[in-house]
Amino acid sequence: MQRSSRIVLLLVAVLAFAGIAVVAHADVEKVFDSIKTNVSDPQARVCFLPDNVNSWFARWHILDNAKKSIDVTYFIVEQDIFGMSMLGMLHKKAREGVNIRLMVDARGTKGLTRKLIGQDVLQELLKFKNVQIKVFNPVHKRLLALFDDVRKITASNHDKIILVDNEYLITGGRNISKNYFVDPKDLETVYRDTDVLIQSKKVANQARLAFEEEFNLGGNFKIYKDLFGNADEMAKHLDLAYTTMRRFITGSGLFKTPVPNVSKKTNELLEGYNKELSTYKSMQHYASYKLFQGERQYPTRILDKHSITGPRNDITKNLVALMDACTREIIIQNPYVVLTEEARAAMKRANDRGVSIIIHTNSPMSSDSLLTQAMFIGDWRGILKDMPNVRIFGYKLNTKLHSKVFVFDRKIAVIGTYNMDYVSEQINSEVIAAIKSNSFATQVALRIMADIKFSHEYKIKVERDGSITTVFGPESHSDKKVIDRLNMLQKLNWLKPLI
């Protein structure tokens, strides 16, 4: 036994002397436990939210039951019935004395951040002293970056956080608009996305820190109360959006129009909300919705990453560490796969150890980002050639994939905002929840496998001379005009670091 140990040590020493790296692969659960940025809560209550309607109901429930505080940050908040009813909810809670902090991104939420139009809606909330609102990294605050690093201008707050009473947290891929919450049976072009609901004061404190480090950033723009009053009375509009949504999802139906004793503009707004909601027939069962339905407690923690304007990046290095610790399987479901050097190297190391790797992403017919898809169709053959243990699946439904999920050895599940591209790794702020549980990770993996049933597998053949023949690829099932456009966009390969 001692002799065998000496031989192993001698072999390691010889390999090290020869310059060959020797990596000791820890179990993924040990990697999770060894993360030093914060302490996981072993008793966090966790609810998986892969379905659009229930994910909206979860948000509505925790916001409607808020007693002390609400922190909200989103990349996109649209001025449709979902965005306006959420703002109406915040307006209601502000009247009740709940402390509210709201941040939206200057690039993703253009409508609400424009002066004289969208800002009127946000300024209505600022009539309450217990409300603070900021716009993340507006362009006019970063113009000097043109002479330094243009990425500081393009950097976005890509976090998606709803934090209530420092106890309830929802994060994941969904923004606030109809595209993320309507049942695909009612609107077939909605997104397929994933969120997670967590009840835990420890995890909530981690999310609050992630929120505050971006909220308090010096380059943000603080929205102030309008000194001259809003051109239009927005309070009624916000309350109307809240009430209309609440009536509809609880099965009480829509308002009958025209409503007496209100303005013509208000009636027109209500008619628009009625028209929109009337097509969403699968979301009227909120009265029977339960926030938790027997979900168990699992060790959970938040990992955060600042935008390029800040120093923190606890996500990339820990995802790489988890990849390096995998012994059996890595599952990645992500809408935008433009592998960076670091991500590709980690996947290659896992591949070379014999780890099975599944990548589920958009196809040209489901993607909402042609430029990202162009980079991907230029890369996928090379990925399969270099890593024969990788399988790639392209989504083929009209619903667009937007889910950002990782599963490591079916022991650790990661759900958040982090895309597999340069923008998430190097430019935008991101946040993820990591959950250690074989049963939870398996549940997440099985949902991805169900999605893969509605996907094409891309395959190649490597010829003897090293050349690649496409057996089945994006061009095999996509519209020729779309493929021609993507092939043209590949000429912009130099833009990869900004995509």
CSV table of C-alpha atoms in Angstrom, one decimal:
chain,number,residue,atom,x,y,z
A,1,MET,CA,0.0,0.0,0.0
A,2,GLN,CA,2.8,2.4,1.0
A,3,ARG,CA,4.7,1.5,-2.2
A,4,SER,CA,1.6,2.2,-4.3
A,5,SER,CA,1.3,5.6,-2.7
A,6,ARG,CA,5.0,6.4,-3.3
A,7,ILE,CA,4.6,5.4,-7.0
A,8,VAL,CA,1.5,7.8,-7.3
A,9,LEU,CA,3.4,10.6,-5.7
A,10,LEU,CA,6.4,10.0,-7.9
A,11,LEU,CA,4.3,10.0,-11.0
A,12,VAL,CA,2.7,13.3,-10.0
A,13,ALA,CA,6.1,14.8,-9.4
A,14,VAL,CA,7.4,13.6,-12.8
A,15,LEU,CA,4.3,15.1,-14.5
A,16,ALA,CA,4.6,18.3,-12.7
A,17,PHE,CA,8.4,18.5,-13.5
A,18,ALA,CA,7.5,17.9,-17.2
A,19,GLY,CA,5.1,20.9,-17.1
A,20,ILE,CA,1.9,18.8,-17.3
A,21,ALA,CA,-0.9,20.2,-15.1
A,22,VAL,CA,-2.4,17.8,-12.6
A,23,VAL,CA,-5.9,18.7,-11.5
A,24,ALA,CA,-7.5,17.1,-8.5
A,25,HIS,CA,-11.3,17.1,-9.2
A,26,ALA,CA,-13.3,17.7,-6.1
A,27,ASP,CA,-16.9,16.5,-6.0
A,28,VAL,CA,-19.3,19.3,-7.2
A,29,GLU,CA,-21.0,19.3,-3.8
A,30,LYS,CA,-17.7,20.0,-2.1
A,31,VAL,CA,-17.1,22.8,-4.6
A,32,PHE,CA,-20.5,24.3,-3.6
A,33,ASP,CA,-19.6,24.0,0.1
A,34,SER,CA,-16.2,25.6,-0.4
A,35,ILE,CA,-17.4,28.8,-2.0
A,36,LYS,CA,-16.1,31.6,0.2
A,37,THR,CA,-18.1,34.6,-0.9
A,38,ASN,CA,-21.0,33.9,1.4
A,39,VAL,CA,-22.5,31.1,3.6
A,40,SER,CA,-25.2,28.9,2.1
A,41,ASP,CA,-28.5,28.5,3.9
A,42,PRO,CA,-29.0,24.8,4.5
A,43,GLN,CA,-32.7,25.3,5.1
A,44,ALA,CA,-33.7,27.6,2.3
A,45,ARG,CA,-37.2,26.8,0.9
A,46,VAL,CA,-36.9,26.6,-2.8
A,47,CYS,CA,-39.6,26.5,-5.5
A,48,PHE,CA,-38.8,25.7,-9.2
A,49,LEU,CA,-40.6,28.1,-11.6
A,50,PRO,CA,-40.4,26.8,-15.2
A,51,ASP,CA,-43.9,27.8,-16.2
A,52,ASN,CA,-44.9,31.3,-17.2
A,53,VAL,CA,-48.2,31.7,-15.5
A,54,ASN,CA,-47.1,30.4,-12.1
A,55,SER,CA,-44.0,32.5,-12.2
A,56,TRP,CA,-46.3,35.6,-12.6
A,57,PHE,CA,-48.5,34.4,-9.8
A,58,ALA,CA,-45.5,33.9,-7.5
A,59,ARG,CA,-44.4,37.5,-8.1
A,60,TRP,CA,-47.9,38.8,-7.6
A,61,HIS,CA,-48.3,36.9,-4.4
A,62,ILE,CA,-45.1,38.0,-2.7
A,63,LEU,CA,-45.5,41.6,-3.8
A,64,ASP,CA,-49.2,41.7,-2.7
A,65,ASN,CA,-48.2,40.4,0.8
A,66,ALA,CA,-45.2,42.7,1.3
A,67,LYS,CA,-45.3,44.3,4.7
A,68,LYS,CA,-42.0,46.2,5.1
A,69,SER,CA,-39.8,46.4,2.0
A,70,ILE,CA,-39.7,45.7,-1.7
A,71,ASP,CA,-36.5,45.8,-3.8
A,72,VAL,CA,-36.9,45.3,-7.5
A,73,THR,CA,-34.4,45.4,-10.4
A,74,TYR,CA,-35.0,44.4,-14.0
A,75,PHE,CA,-33.4,44.7,-17.3
A,76,ILE,CA,-36.7,45.1,-19.1
A,77,VAL,CA,-40.0,46.4,-17.7
A,78,GLU,CA,-42.5,46.9,-20.5
A,79,GLN,CA,-45.5,49.3,-20.4
A,80,ASP,CA,-48.0,46.5,-21.2
A,81,ILE,CA,-50.5,45.2,-18.7
A,82,PHE,CA,-47.8,43.2,-16.9
A,83,GLY,CA,-45.3,46.0,-16.4
A,84,MET,CA,-48.0,48.6,-15.6
A,85,SER,CA,-49.8,46.3,-13.1
A,86,MET,CA,-46.5,45.6,-11.3
A,87,LEU,CA,-45.9,49.3,-11.1
A,88,GLY,CA,-49.5,49.7,-10.0
A,89,MET,CA,-48.8,47.1,-7.3
A,90,LEU,CA,-45.8,49.1,-6.2
A,91,HIS,CA,-47.9,52.3,-6.1
A,92,LYS,CA,-50.4,50.5,-3.9
A,93,LYS,CA,-47.7,49.3,-1.5
A,94,ALA,CA,-46.1,52.7,-1.4
A,95,ARG,CA,-49.4,54.1,-0.1
A,96,GLU,CA,-49.4,51.4,2.5
A,97,GLY,CA,-46.0,52.6,3.8
A,98,VAL,CA,-43.8,49.8,2.4
A,99,ASN,CA,-40.3,50.9,1.6
A,100,ILE,CA,-39.6,50.5,-2.1
A,101,ARG,CA,-36.4,50.6,-4.2
A,102,LEU,CA,-36.8,50.1,-7.9
A,103,MET,CA,-34.1,50.1,-10.6
A,104,VAL,CA,-34.4,49.6,-14.3
A,105,ASP,CA,-31.8,49.4,-17.0
A,106,ALA,CA,-31.3,52.3,-19.4
A,107,ARG,CA,-31.0,50.1,-22.4
A,108,GLY,CA,-33.5,47.4,-21.7
A,109,THR,CA,-36.3,49.7,-20.4
A,110,LYS,CA,-36.2,52.6,-22.8
A,111,GLY,CA,-39.9,53.5,-22.5
A,112,LEU,CA,-40.0,54.1,-18.8
A,113,THR,CA,-36.7,56.0,-18.7
A,114,ARG,CA,-37.5,58.6,-21.3
A,115,LYS,CA,-38.1,62.1,-20.0
A,116,LEU,CA,-41.6,63.7,-20.4
A,117,ILE,CA,-43.2,60.4,-21.4
A,118,GLY,CA,-42.1,57.2,-19.6
A,119,GLN,CA,-40.7,59.0,-16.5
A,120,ASP,CA,-44.1,60.3,-15.7
A,121,VAL,CA,-45.1,56.8,-14.7
A,122,LEU,CA,-42.1,56.4,-12.4
A,123,GLN,CA,-42.4,59.9,-11.0
A,124,GLU,CA,-45.9,59.1,-9.8
A,125,LEU,CA,-44.3,56.6,-7.4
A,126,LEU,CA,-41.9,59.2,-6.2
A,127,LYS,CA,-44.7,61.2,-4.6
A,128,PHE,CA,-44.1,58.9,-1.7
A,129,LYS,CA,-41.1,59.5,0.5
A,130,ASN,CA,-40.6,55.8,1.0
A,131,VAL,CA,-39.8,55.2,-2.7
A,132,GLN,CA,-36.4,55.4,-4.5
A,133,ILE,CA,-36.0,54.9,-8.2
A,134,LYS,CA,-32.8,54.7,-10.3
A,135,VAL,CA,-31.9,54.1,-13.9
A,136,PHE,CA,-28.8,51.9,-14.3
A,137,ASN,CA,-25.8,53.3,-16.3
A,138,PRO,CA,-27.5,55.8,-18.6
A,139,VAL,CA,-25.4,56.7,-21.7
A,140,HIS,CA,-25.1,60.4,-20.8
A,141,LYS,CA,-23.3,59.4,-17.6
A,142,ARG,CA,-20.6,57.4,-19.5
A,143,LEU,CA,-19.7,59.4,-22.5
A,144,LEU,CA,-16.1,59.7,-21.5
A,145,ALA,CA,-15.8,55.9,-21.8
A,146,LEU,CA,-15.7,56.5,-25.6
A,147,PHE,CA,-12.1,57.3,-25.0
A,148,ASP,CA,-11.5,54.5,-22.5
A,149,ASP,CA,-13.6,51.4,-22.9
A,150,VAL,CA,-16.8,51.4,-24.9
A,151,ARG,CA,-18.0,48.4,-22.9
A,152,LYS,CA,-18.6,50.8,-20.0
A,153,ILE,CA,-21.2,52.5,-22.1
A,154,THR,CA,-22.9,49.3,-23.3
A,155,ALA,CA,-22.8,47.7,-19.8
A,156,SER,CA,-26.3,46.8,-18.5
A,157,ASN,CA,-27.8,45.8,-15.2
A,158,HIS,CA,-29.0,42.3,-16.4
A,159,ASP,CA,-30.0,41.3,-12.9
A,160,LYS,CA,-33.6,40.2,-12.3
A,161,ILE,CA,-34.5,40.4,-8.6
A,162,ILE,CA,-37.7,40.8,-6.6
A,163,LEU,CA,-36.9,40.8,-2.9
A,164,VAL,CA,-39.7,41.2,-0.4
A,165,ASP,CA,-39.4,41.8,3.4
A,166,ASN,CA,-35.8,40.5,3.3
A,167,GLU,CA,-37.2,37.0,3.2
A,168,TYR,CA,-38.7,36.2,-0.2
A,169,LEU,CA,-36.7,36.2,-3.4
A,170,ILE,CA,-37.5,35.6,-7.1
A,171,THR,CA,-34.7,35.5,-9.6
A,172,GLY,CA,-34.1,33.9,-13.0
A,173,GLY,CA,-34.3,34.7,-16.6
A,174,ARG,CA,-37.7,36.4,-16.9
A,175,ASN,CA,-38.1,40.2,-17.4
A,176,ILE,CA,-41.4,42.0,-16.9
A,177,SER,CA,-43.6,41.8,-20.0
A,178,LYS,CA,-46.2,39.5,-21.6
A,179,ASN,CA,-43.5,37.6,-23.4
A,180,TYR,CA,-42.4,36.0,-20.2
A,181,PHE,CA,-45.7,35.3,-18.4
A,182,VAL,CA,-48.4,34.3,-20.8
A,183,ASP,CA,-49.1,30.6,-21.4
A,184,PRO,CA,-47.8,29.5,-24.8
A,185,LYS,CA,-51.2,28.1,-25.5
A,186,ASP,CA,-52.5,31.7,-25.5
A,187,LEU,CA,-49.5,33.3,-27.2
A,188,GLU,CA,-47.2,30.9,-29.1
A,189,THR,CA,-44.3,33.4,-29.4
A,190,VAL,CA,-43.7,33.8,-25.7
A,191,TYR,CA,-40.4,32.8,-24.1
A,192,ARG,CA,-39.5,29.5,-22.5
A,193,ASP,CA,-37.8,30.6,-19.3
A,194,THR,CA,-36.9,29.6,-15.8
A,195,ASP,CA,-37.1,31.3,-12.4
A,196,VAL,CA,-36.7,30.2,-8.8
A,197,LEU,CA,-38.5,31.3,-5.7
A,198,ILE,CA,-36.6,31.2,-2.4
A,199,GLN,CA,-37.7,31.8,1.1
A,200,SER,CA,-34.7,32.4,3.3
A,201,LYS,CA,-33.5,35.4,5.2
A,202,LYS,CA,-29.8,34.4,4.7
A,203,VAL,CA,-30.3,34.1,0.9
A,204,ALA,CA,-32.4,37.2,0.8
A,205,ASN,CA,-29.6,39.1,2.5
A,206,GLN,CA,-27.2,37.9,-0.2
A,207,ALA,CA,-29.6,39.1,-2.9
A,208,ARG,CA,-30.0,42.4,-1.1
A,209,LEU,CA,-26.3,42.9,-1.2
A,210,ALA,CA,-26.2,42.1,-4.9
A,211,PHE,CA,-29.0,44.7,-5.4
A,212,GLU,CA,-27.5,47.4,-3.3
A,213,GLU,CA,-24.0,47.1,-4.9
A,214,GLU,CA,-25.6,48.0,-8.3
A,215,PHE,CA,-28.3,50.4,-7.0
A,216,ASN,CA,-25.7,52.5,-5.2
A,217,LEU,CA,-23.3,52.7,-8.2
A,218,GLY,CA,-22.1,56.2,-8.9
A,219,GLY,CA,-23.0,56.1,-12.6
A,220,ASN,CA,-26.6,55.5,-12.0
A,221,PHE,CA,-29.3,58.2,-12.6
A,222,LYS,CA,-31.7,59.0,-9.8
A,223,ILE,CA,-35.2,59.8,-10.9
A,224,TYR,CA,-36.7,62.7,-9.0
A,225,LYS,CA,-40.3,63.8,-8.4
A,226,ASP,CA,-41.6,66.1,-11.1
A,227,LEU,CA,-41.5,69.7,-9.6
A,228,PHE,CA,-44.3,70.8,-11.8
A,229,GLY,CA,-46.5,67.8,-11.5
A,230,ASN,CA,-47.1,65.2,-14.2
A,231,ALA,CA,-48.7,66.3,-17.5
A,232,ASP,CA,-51.1,63.4,-17.0
A,233,GLU,CA,-52.5,62.0,-13.8
A,234,MET,CA,-50.8,58.7,-13.7
A,235,ALA,CA,-52.0,57.5,-10.3
A,236,LYS,CA,-55.4,56.5,-11.7
A,237,HIS,CA,-53.7,54.6,-14.6
A,238,LEU,CA,-51.4,52.7,-12.2
A,239,ASP,CA,-54.3,51.8,-9.9
A,240,LEU,CA,-56.4,50.8,-12.9
A,241,ALA,CA,-53.7,48.5,-14.2
A,242,TYR,CA,-53.3,46.8,-10.8
A,243,THR,CA,-57.1,46.4,-10.4
A,244,THR,CA,-57.6,45.1,-13.9
A,245,MET,CA,-54.9,42.5,-13.5
A,246,ARG,CA,-56.2,41.4,-10.1
A,247,ARG,CA,-59.8,41.0,-11.2
A,248,PHE,CA,-58.7,39.0,-14.3
A,249,ILE,CA,-56.3,36.5,-12.6
A,250,THR,CA,-58.8,35.8,-9.8
A,251,GLY,CA,-61.5,34.9,-12.3
A,252,SER,CA,-63.6,38.0,-11.7
A,253,GLY,CA,-63.5,39.0,-15.4
A,254,LEU,CA,-62.8,42.3,-17.0
A,255,PHE,CA,-64.2,45.7,-16.4
A,256,LYS,CA,-67.2,46.7,-18.6
A,257,THR,CA,-66.4,49.7,-20.7
A,258,PRO,CA,-67.0,52.6,-20.9
A,259,VAL,CA,-66.6,53.2,-17.1
A,260,PRO,CA,-68.7,56.2,-16.0
A,261,ASN,CA,-67.1,59.2,-14.3
A,262,VAL,CA,-63.6,58.6,-15.7
A,263,SER,CA,-61.8,60.4,-18.6
A,264,LYS,CA,-61.9,59.3,-22.2
A,265,LYS,CA,-58.2,58.6,-22.0
A,266,THR,CA,-58.6,56.3,-19.0
A,267,ASN,CA,-61.4,54.4,-20.8
A,268,GLU,CA,-59.2,54.0,-23.8
A,269,LEU,CA,-56.4,52.6,-21.6
A,270,LEU,CA,-58.8,50.2,-19.9
A,271,GLU,CA,-60.1,49.0,-23.3
A,272,GLY,CA,-56.5,48.3,-24.3
A,273,TYR,CA,-55.9,46.3,-21.1
A,274,ASN,CA,-59.2,44.4,-21.7
A,275,LYS,CA,-58.2,43.5,-25.2
A,276,GLU,CA,-54.8,42.3,-24.1
A,277,LEU,CA,-56.0,40.2,-21.2
A,278,SER,CA,-59.0,38.7,-23.0
A,279,THR,CA,-56.7,36.5,-25.0
A,280,TYR,CA,-54.9,35.1,-22.0
A,281,LYS,CA,-57.4,32.5,-21.0
A,282,SER,CA,-55.0,30.3,-19.1
A,283,MET,CA,-54.2,32.7,-16.3
A,284,GLN,CA,-57.4,33.1,-14.3
A,285,HIS,CA,-56.8,30.6,-11.5
A,286,TYR,CA,-54.8,32.8,-9.1
A,287,ALA,CA,-57.4,32.3,-6.4
A,288,SER,CA,-56.4,28.6,-6.0
A,289,TYR,CA,-52.6,29.3,-6.3
A,290,LYS,CA,-50.4,28.4,-3.4
A,291,LEU,CA,-46.9,29.9,-3.1
A,292,PHE,CA,-45.4,26.7,-1.8
A,293,GLN,CA,-46.9,23.3,-2.3
A,294,GLY,CA,-44.8,20.9,-0.2
A,295,GLU,CA,-41.4,22.2,-1.5
A,296,ARG,CA,-38.4,21.0,0.6
A,297,GLN,CA,-35.5,22.9,2.0
A,298,TYR,CA,-32.2,22.8,0.2
A,299,PRO,CA,-28.7,24.4,0.8
A,300,THR,CA,-28.9,27.5,-1.4
A,301,ARG,CA,-26.7,30.6,-2.0
A,302,ILE,CA,-26.6,33.6,-4.3
A,303,LEU,CA,-23.6,34.4,-6.5
A,304,ASP,CA,-23.3,37.9,-7.9
A,305,LYS,CA,-21.3,39.6,-10.6
A,306,HIS,CA,-20.9,43.4,-11.2
A,307,SER,CA,-21.0,45.0,-14.5
A,308,ILE,CA,-17.7,46.0,-16.0
A,309,THR,CA,-17.8,49.1,-13.9
A,310,GLY,CA,-17.4,47.1,-10.7
A,311,PRO,CA,-14.9,44.6,-9.3
A,312,ARG,CA,-17.1,41.6,-8.2
A,313,ASN,CA,-17.4,38.4,-10.3
A,314,ASP,CA,-18.3,35.5,-8.1
A,315,ILE,CA,-20.1,33.7,-10.9
A,316,THR,CA,-17.7,32.9,-13.7
A,317,LYS,CA,-14.9,31.4,-11.5
A,318,ASN,CA,-17.4,29.2,-9.6
A,319,LEU,CA,-19.2,27.9,-12.7
A,320,VAL,CA,-15.8,27.0,-14.0
A,321,ALA,CA,-14.9,25.3,-10.7
A,322,LEU,CA,-18.2,23.3,-10.9
A,323,MET,CA,-17.4,22.3,-14.5
A,324,ASP,CA,-13.9,21.2,-13.4
A,325,ALA,CA,-15.4,19.1,-10.6
A,326,CYS,CA,-18.0,17.2,-12.7
A,327,THR,CA,-17.4,13.6,-13.2
A,328,ARG,CA,-20.5,12.5,-15.2
A,329,GLU,CA,-22.7,15.2,-16.7
A,330,ILE,CA,-23.0,18.9,-17.5
A,331,ILE,CA,-26.3,20.2,-18.8
A,332,ILE,CA,-26.5,23.8,-20.1
A,333,GLN,CA,-29.7,25.4,-21.2
A,334,ASN,CA,-29.0,28.9,-22.5
A,335,PRO,CA,-30.4,31.1,-25.2
A,336,TYR,CA,-27.2,32.7,-26.3
A,337,VAL,CA,-24.1,30.5,-26.7
A,338,VAL,CA,-21.1,32.4,-27.8
A,339,LEU,CA,-18.4,30.6,-25.9
A,340,THR,CA,-15.6,32.7,-24.4
A,341,GLU,CA,-12.1,31.3,-24.1
A,342,GLU,CA,-12.6,30.6,-20.4
A,343,ALA,CA,-15.9,28.8,-20.9
A,344,ARG,CA,-14.7,26.8,-23.8
A,345,ALA,CA,-11.5,25.7,-22.0
A,346,ALA,CA,-13.5,24.5,-19.0
A,347,MET,CA,-15.8,22.5,-21.2
A,348,LYS,CA,-12.9,21.0,-23.1
A,349,ARG,CA,-11.3,19.8,-19.8
A,350,ALA,CA,-14.6,18.2,-18.8
A,351,ASN,CA,-14.9,16.6,-22.3
A,352,ASP,CA,-11.4,15.2,-22.1
A,353,ARG,CA,-12.3,13.6,-18.7
A,354,GLY,CA,-15.2,11.8,-20.4
A,355,VAL,CA,-17.9,14.0,-19.0
A,356,SER,CA,-21.1,14.1,-21.0
A,357,ILE,CA,-22.1,17.6,-22.0
A,358,ILE,CA,-25.5,18.7,-23.2
A,359,ILE,CA,-26.1,22.2,-24.6
A,360,HIS,CA,-29.7,23.2,-25.3
A,361,THR,CA,-30.0,26.5,-27.1
A,362,ASN,CA,-31.9,28.4,-29.7
A,363,SER,CA,-32.0,27.6,-33.3
A,364,PRO,CA,-32.2,30.3,-36.0
A,365,MET,CA,-36.0,29.9,-36.0
A,366,SER,CA,-36.4,30.5,-32.3
A,367,SER,CA,-33.8,33.0,-31.5
A,368,ASP,CA,-34.5,36.7,-30.8
A,369,SER,CA,-30.9,37.7,-31.4
A,370,LEU,CA,-29.7,37.1,-35.0
A,371,LEU,CA,-26.2,38.4,-34.3
A,372,THR,CA,-25.7,36.0,-31.4
A,373,GLN,CA,-27.1,33.2,-33.4
A,374,ALA,CA,-24.8,34.1,-36.3
A,375,MET,CA,-21.8,33.7,-34.0
A,376,PHE,CA,-23.2,30.4,-32.8
A,377,ILE,CA,-23.7,28.8,-36.2
A,378,GLY,CA,-20.1,29.8,-37.0
A,379,ASP,CA,-18.9,27.9,-33.9
A,380,TRP,CA,-21.0,24.8,-33.3
A,381,ARG,CA,-19.2,22.6,-35.8
A,382,GLY,CA,-15.8,23.4,-34.2
A,383,ILE,CA,-17.2,22.7,-30.7
A,384,LEU,CA,-18.4,19.2,-31.7
A,385,LYS,CA,-15.1,18.5,-33.5
A,386,ASP,CA,-13.0,19.5,-30.5
A,387,MET,CA,-15.3,18.0,-27.9
A,388,PRO,CA,-16.9,14.7,-29.0
A,389,ASN,CA,-18.7,14.2,-25.7
A,390,VAL,CA,-20.8,17.3,-26.4
A,391,ARG,CA,-24.3,17.1,-27.8
A,392,ILE,CA,-26.0,20.3,-29.1
A,393,PHE,CA,-29.7,20.8,-29.5
A,394,GLY,CA,-31.5,23.7,-31.2
A,395,TYR,CA,-35.0,24.6,-30.1
A,396,LYS,CA,-37.5,24.3,-32.9
A,397,LEU,CA,-40.7,25.7,-31.4
A,398,ASN,CA,-42.2,29.2,-32.0
A,399,THR,CA,-41.6,29.9,-28.3
A,400,LYS,CA,-38.2,31.4,-27.9
A,401,LEU,CA,-35.8,29.9,-25.4
A,402,HIS,CA,-34.6,32.3,-22.7
A,403,SER,CA,-33.8,30.0,-19.8
A,404,LYS,CA,-30.4,30.3,-18.2
A,405,VAL,CA,-29.8,27.0,-16.3
A,406,PHE,CA,-26.9,24.8,-15.5
A,407,VAL,CA,-27.0,21.3,-13.9
A,408,PHE,CA,-23.8,19.7,-12.6
A,409,ASP,CA,-23.8,15.9,-12.1
A,410,ARG,CA,-27.5,16.2,-11.1
A,411,LYS,CA,-26.3,17.4,-7.7
A,412,ILE,CA,-26.1,21.2,-8.2
A,413,ALA,CA,-28.6,23.3,-10.1
A,414,VAL,CA,-27.9,26.9,-11.1
A,415,ILE,CA,-30.7,29.2,-12.2
A,416,GLY,CA,-30.2,32.9,-13.0
A,417,THR,CA,-29.5,35.6,-15.5
A,418,TYR,CA,-26.1,34.4,-16.8
A,419,ASN,CA,-25.8,33.8,-20.5
A,420,MET,CA,-23.0,31.7,-22.1
A,421,ASP,CA,-21.5,34.7,-23.9
A,422,TYR,CA,-18.9,37.5,-23.5
A,423,VAL,CA,-21.5,40.0,-22.4
A,424,SER,CA,-22.5,38.1,-19.3
A,425,GLU,CA,-18.9,37.0,-18.5
A,426,GLN,CA,-17.3,40.4,-19.0
A,427,ILE,CA,-19.7,43.3,-19.4
A,428,ASN,CA,-23.1,43.0,-17.7
A,429,SER,CA,-24.1,42.6,-14.1
A,430,GLU,CA,-25.6,39.1,-13.4
A,431,VAL,CA,-27.0,37.1,-10.5
A,432,ILE,CA,-27.6,33.4,-10.0
A,433,ALA,CA,-29.0,31.1,-7.4
A,434,ALA,CA,-27.1,27.8,-6.8
A,435,ILE,CA,-29.0,25.0,-5.1
A,436,LYS,CA,-27.4,21.8,-3.7
A,437,SER,CA,-29.8,18.9,-4.0
A,438,ASN,CA,-29.9,15.7,-6.0
A,439,SER,CA,-33.7,15.8,-6.2
A,440,PHE,CA,-34.0,19.5,-7.1
A,441,ALA,CA,-31.2,19.2,-9.7
A,442,THR,CA,-32.8,16.1,-11.2
A,443,GLN,CA,-36.1,18.0,-11.4
A,444,VAL,CA,-34.5,20.8,-13.3
A,445,ALA,CA,-32.6,18.4,-15.6
A,446,LEU,CA,-35.8,16.5,-16.4
A,447,ARG,CA,-37.5,19.7,-17.5
A,448,ILE,CA,-34.6,20.5,-19.8
A,449,MET,CA,-34.8,17.0,-21.2
A,450,ALA,CA,-38.6,17.6,-21.9
A,451,ASP,CA,-37.6,20.7,-23.8
A,452,ILE,CA,-35.1,18.8,-25.8
A,453,LYS,CA,-37.8,16.6,-27.2
A,454,PHE,CA,-38.9,19.7,-29.2
A,455,SER,CA,-35.4,20.4,-30.5
A,456,HIS,CA,-33.1,19.3,-33.3
A,457,GLU,CA,-29.8,17.7,-32.5
A,458,TYR,CA,-27.0,19.1,-34.5
A,459,LYS,CA,-24.4,16.5,-35.8
A,460,ILE,CA,-21.2,16.4,-37.8
A,461,LYS,CA,-18.9,13.9,-39.3
A,462,VAL,CA,-15.1,14.5,-39.0
A,463,GLU,CA,-13.4,13.2,-42.2
A,464,ARG,CA,-10.0,11.5,-42.2
A,465,ASP,CA,-8.3,14.7,-43.4
A,466,GLY,CA,-9.8,16.6,-40.4
A,467,SER,CA,-12.4,18.4,-42.4
A,468,ILE,CA,-16.0,18.6,-41.1
A,469,THR,CA,-19.1,17.4,-42.9
A,470,THR,CA,-22.5,18.6,-41.6
A,471,VAL,CA,-24.8,15.7,-41.0
A,472,PHE,CA,-27.6,17.9,-39.6
A,473,GLY,CA,-27.3,21.5,-38.6
A,474,PRO,CA,-29.2,24.8,-38.4
A,475,GLU,CA,-29.4,25.1,-42.2
A,476,SER,CA,-31.0,21.7,-42.3
A,477,HIS,CA,-34.3,22.9,-40.8
A,478,SER,CA,-34.2,26.7,-41.0
A,479,ASP,CA,-35.6,29.2,-43.5
A,480,LYS,CA,-32.9,29.8,-46.2
A,481,LYS,CA,-33.4,33.6,-46.0
A,482,VAL,CA,-32.7,33.5,-42.3
A,483,ILE,CA,-29.5,31.3,-42.9
A,484,ASP,CA,-28.3,33.7,-45.6
A,485,ARG,CA,-28.7,36.6,-43.3
A,486,LEU,CA,-26.9,34.8,-40.5
A,487,ASN,CA,-24.0,33.9,-42.9
A,488,MET,CA,-23.7,37.6,-43.8
A,489,LEU,CA,-23.7,38.6,-40.1
A,490,GLN,CA,-20.8,36.2,-39.4
A,491,LYS,CA,-18.6,38.7,-41.1
A,492,LEU,CA,-19.0,40.8,-38.0
A,493,ASN,CA,-17.1,38.2,-36.0
A,494,TRP,CA,-14.9,41.0,-34.6
A,495,LEU,CA,-18.0,42.1,-32.6
A,496,LYS,CA,-18.0,38.8,-30.5
A,497,PRO,CA,-16.6,40.5,-27.4
A,498,LEU,CA,-19.6,42.9,-27.4
A,499,ILE,CA,-22.3,40.3,-28.1
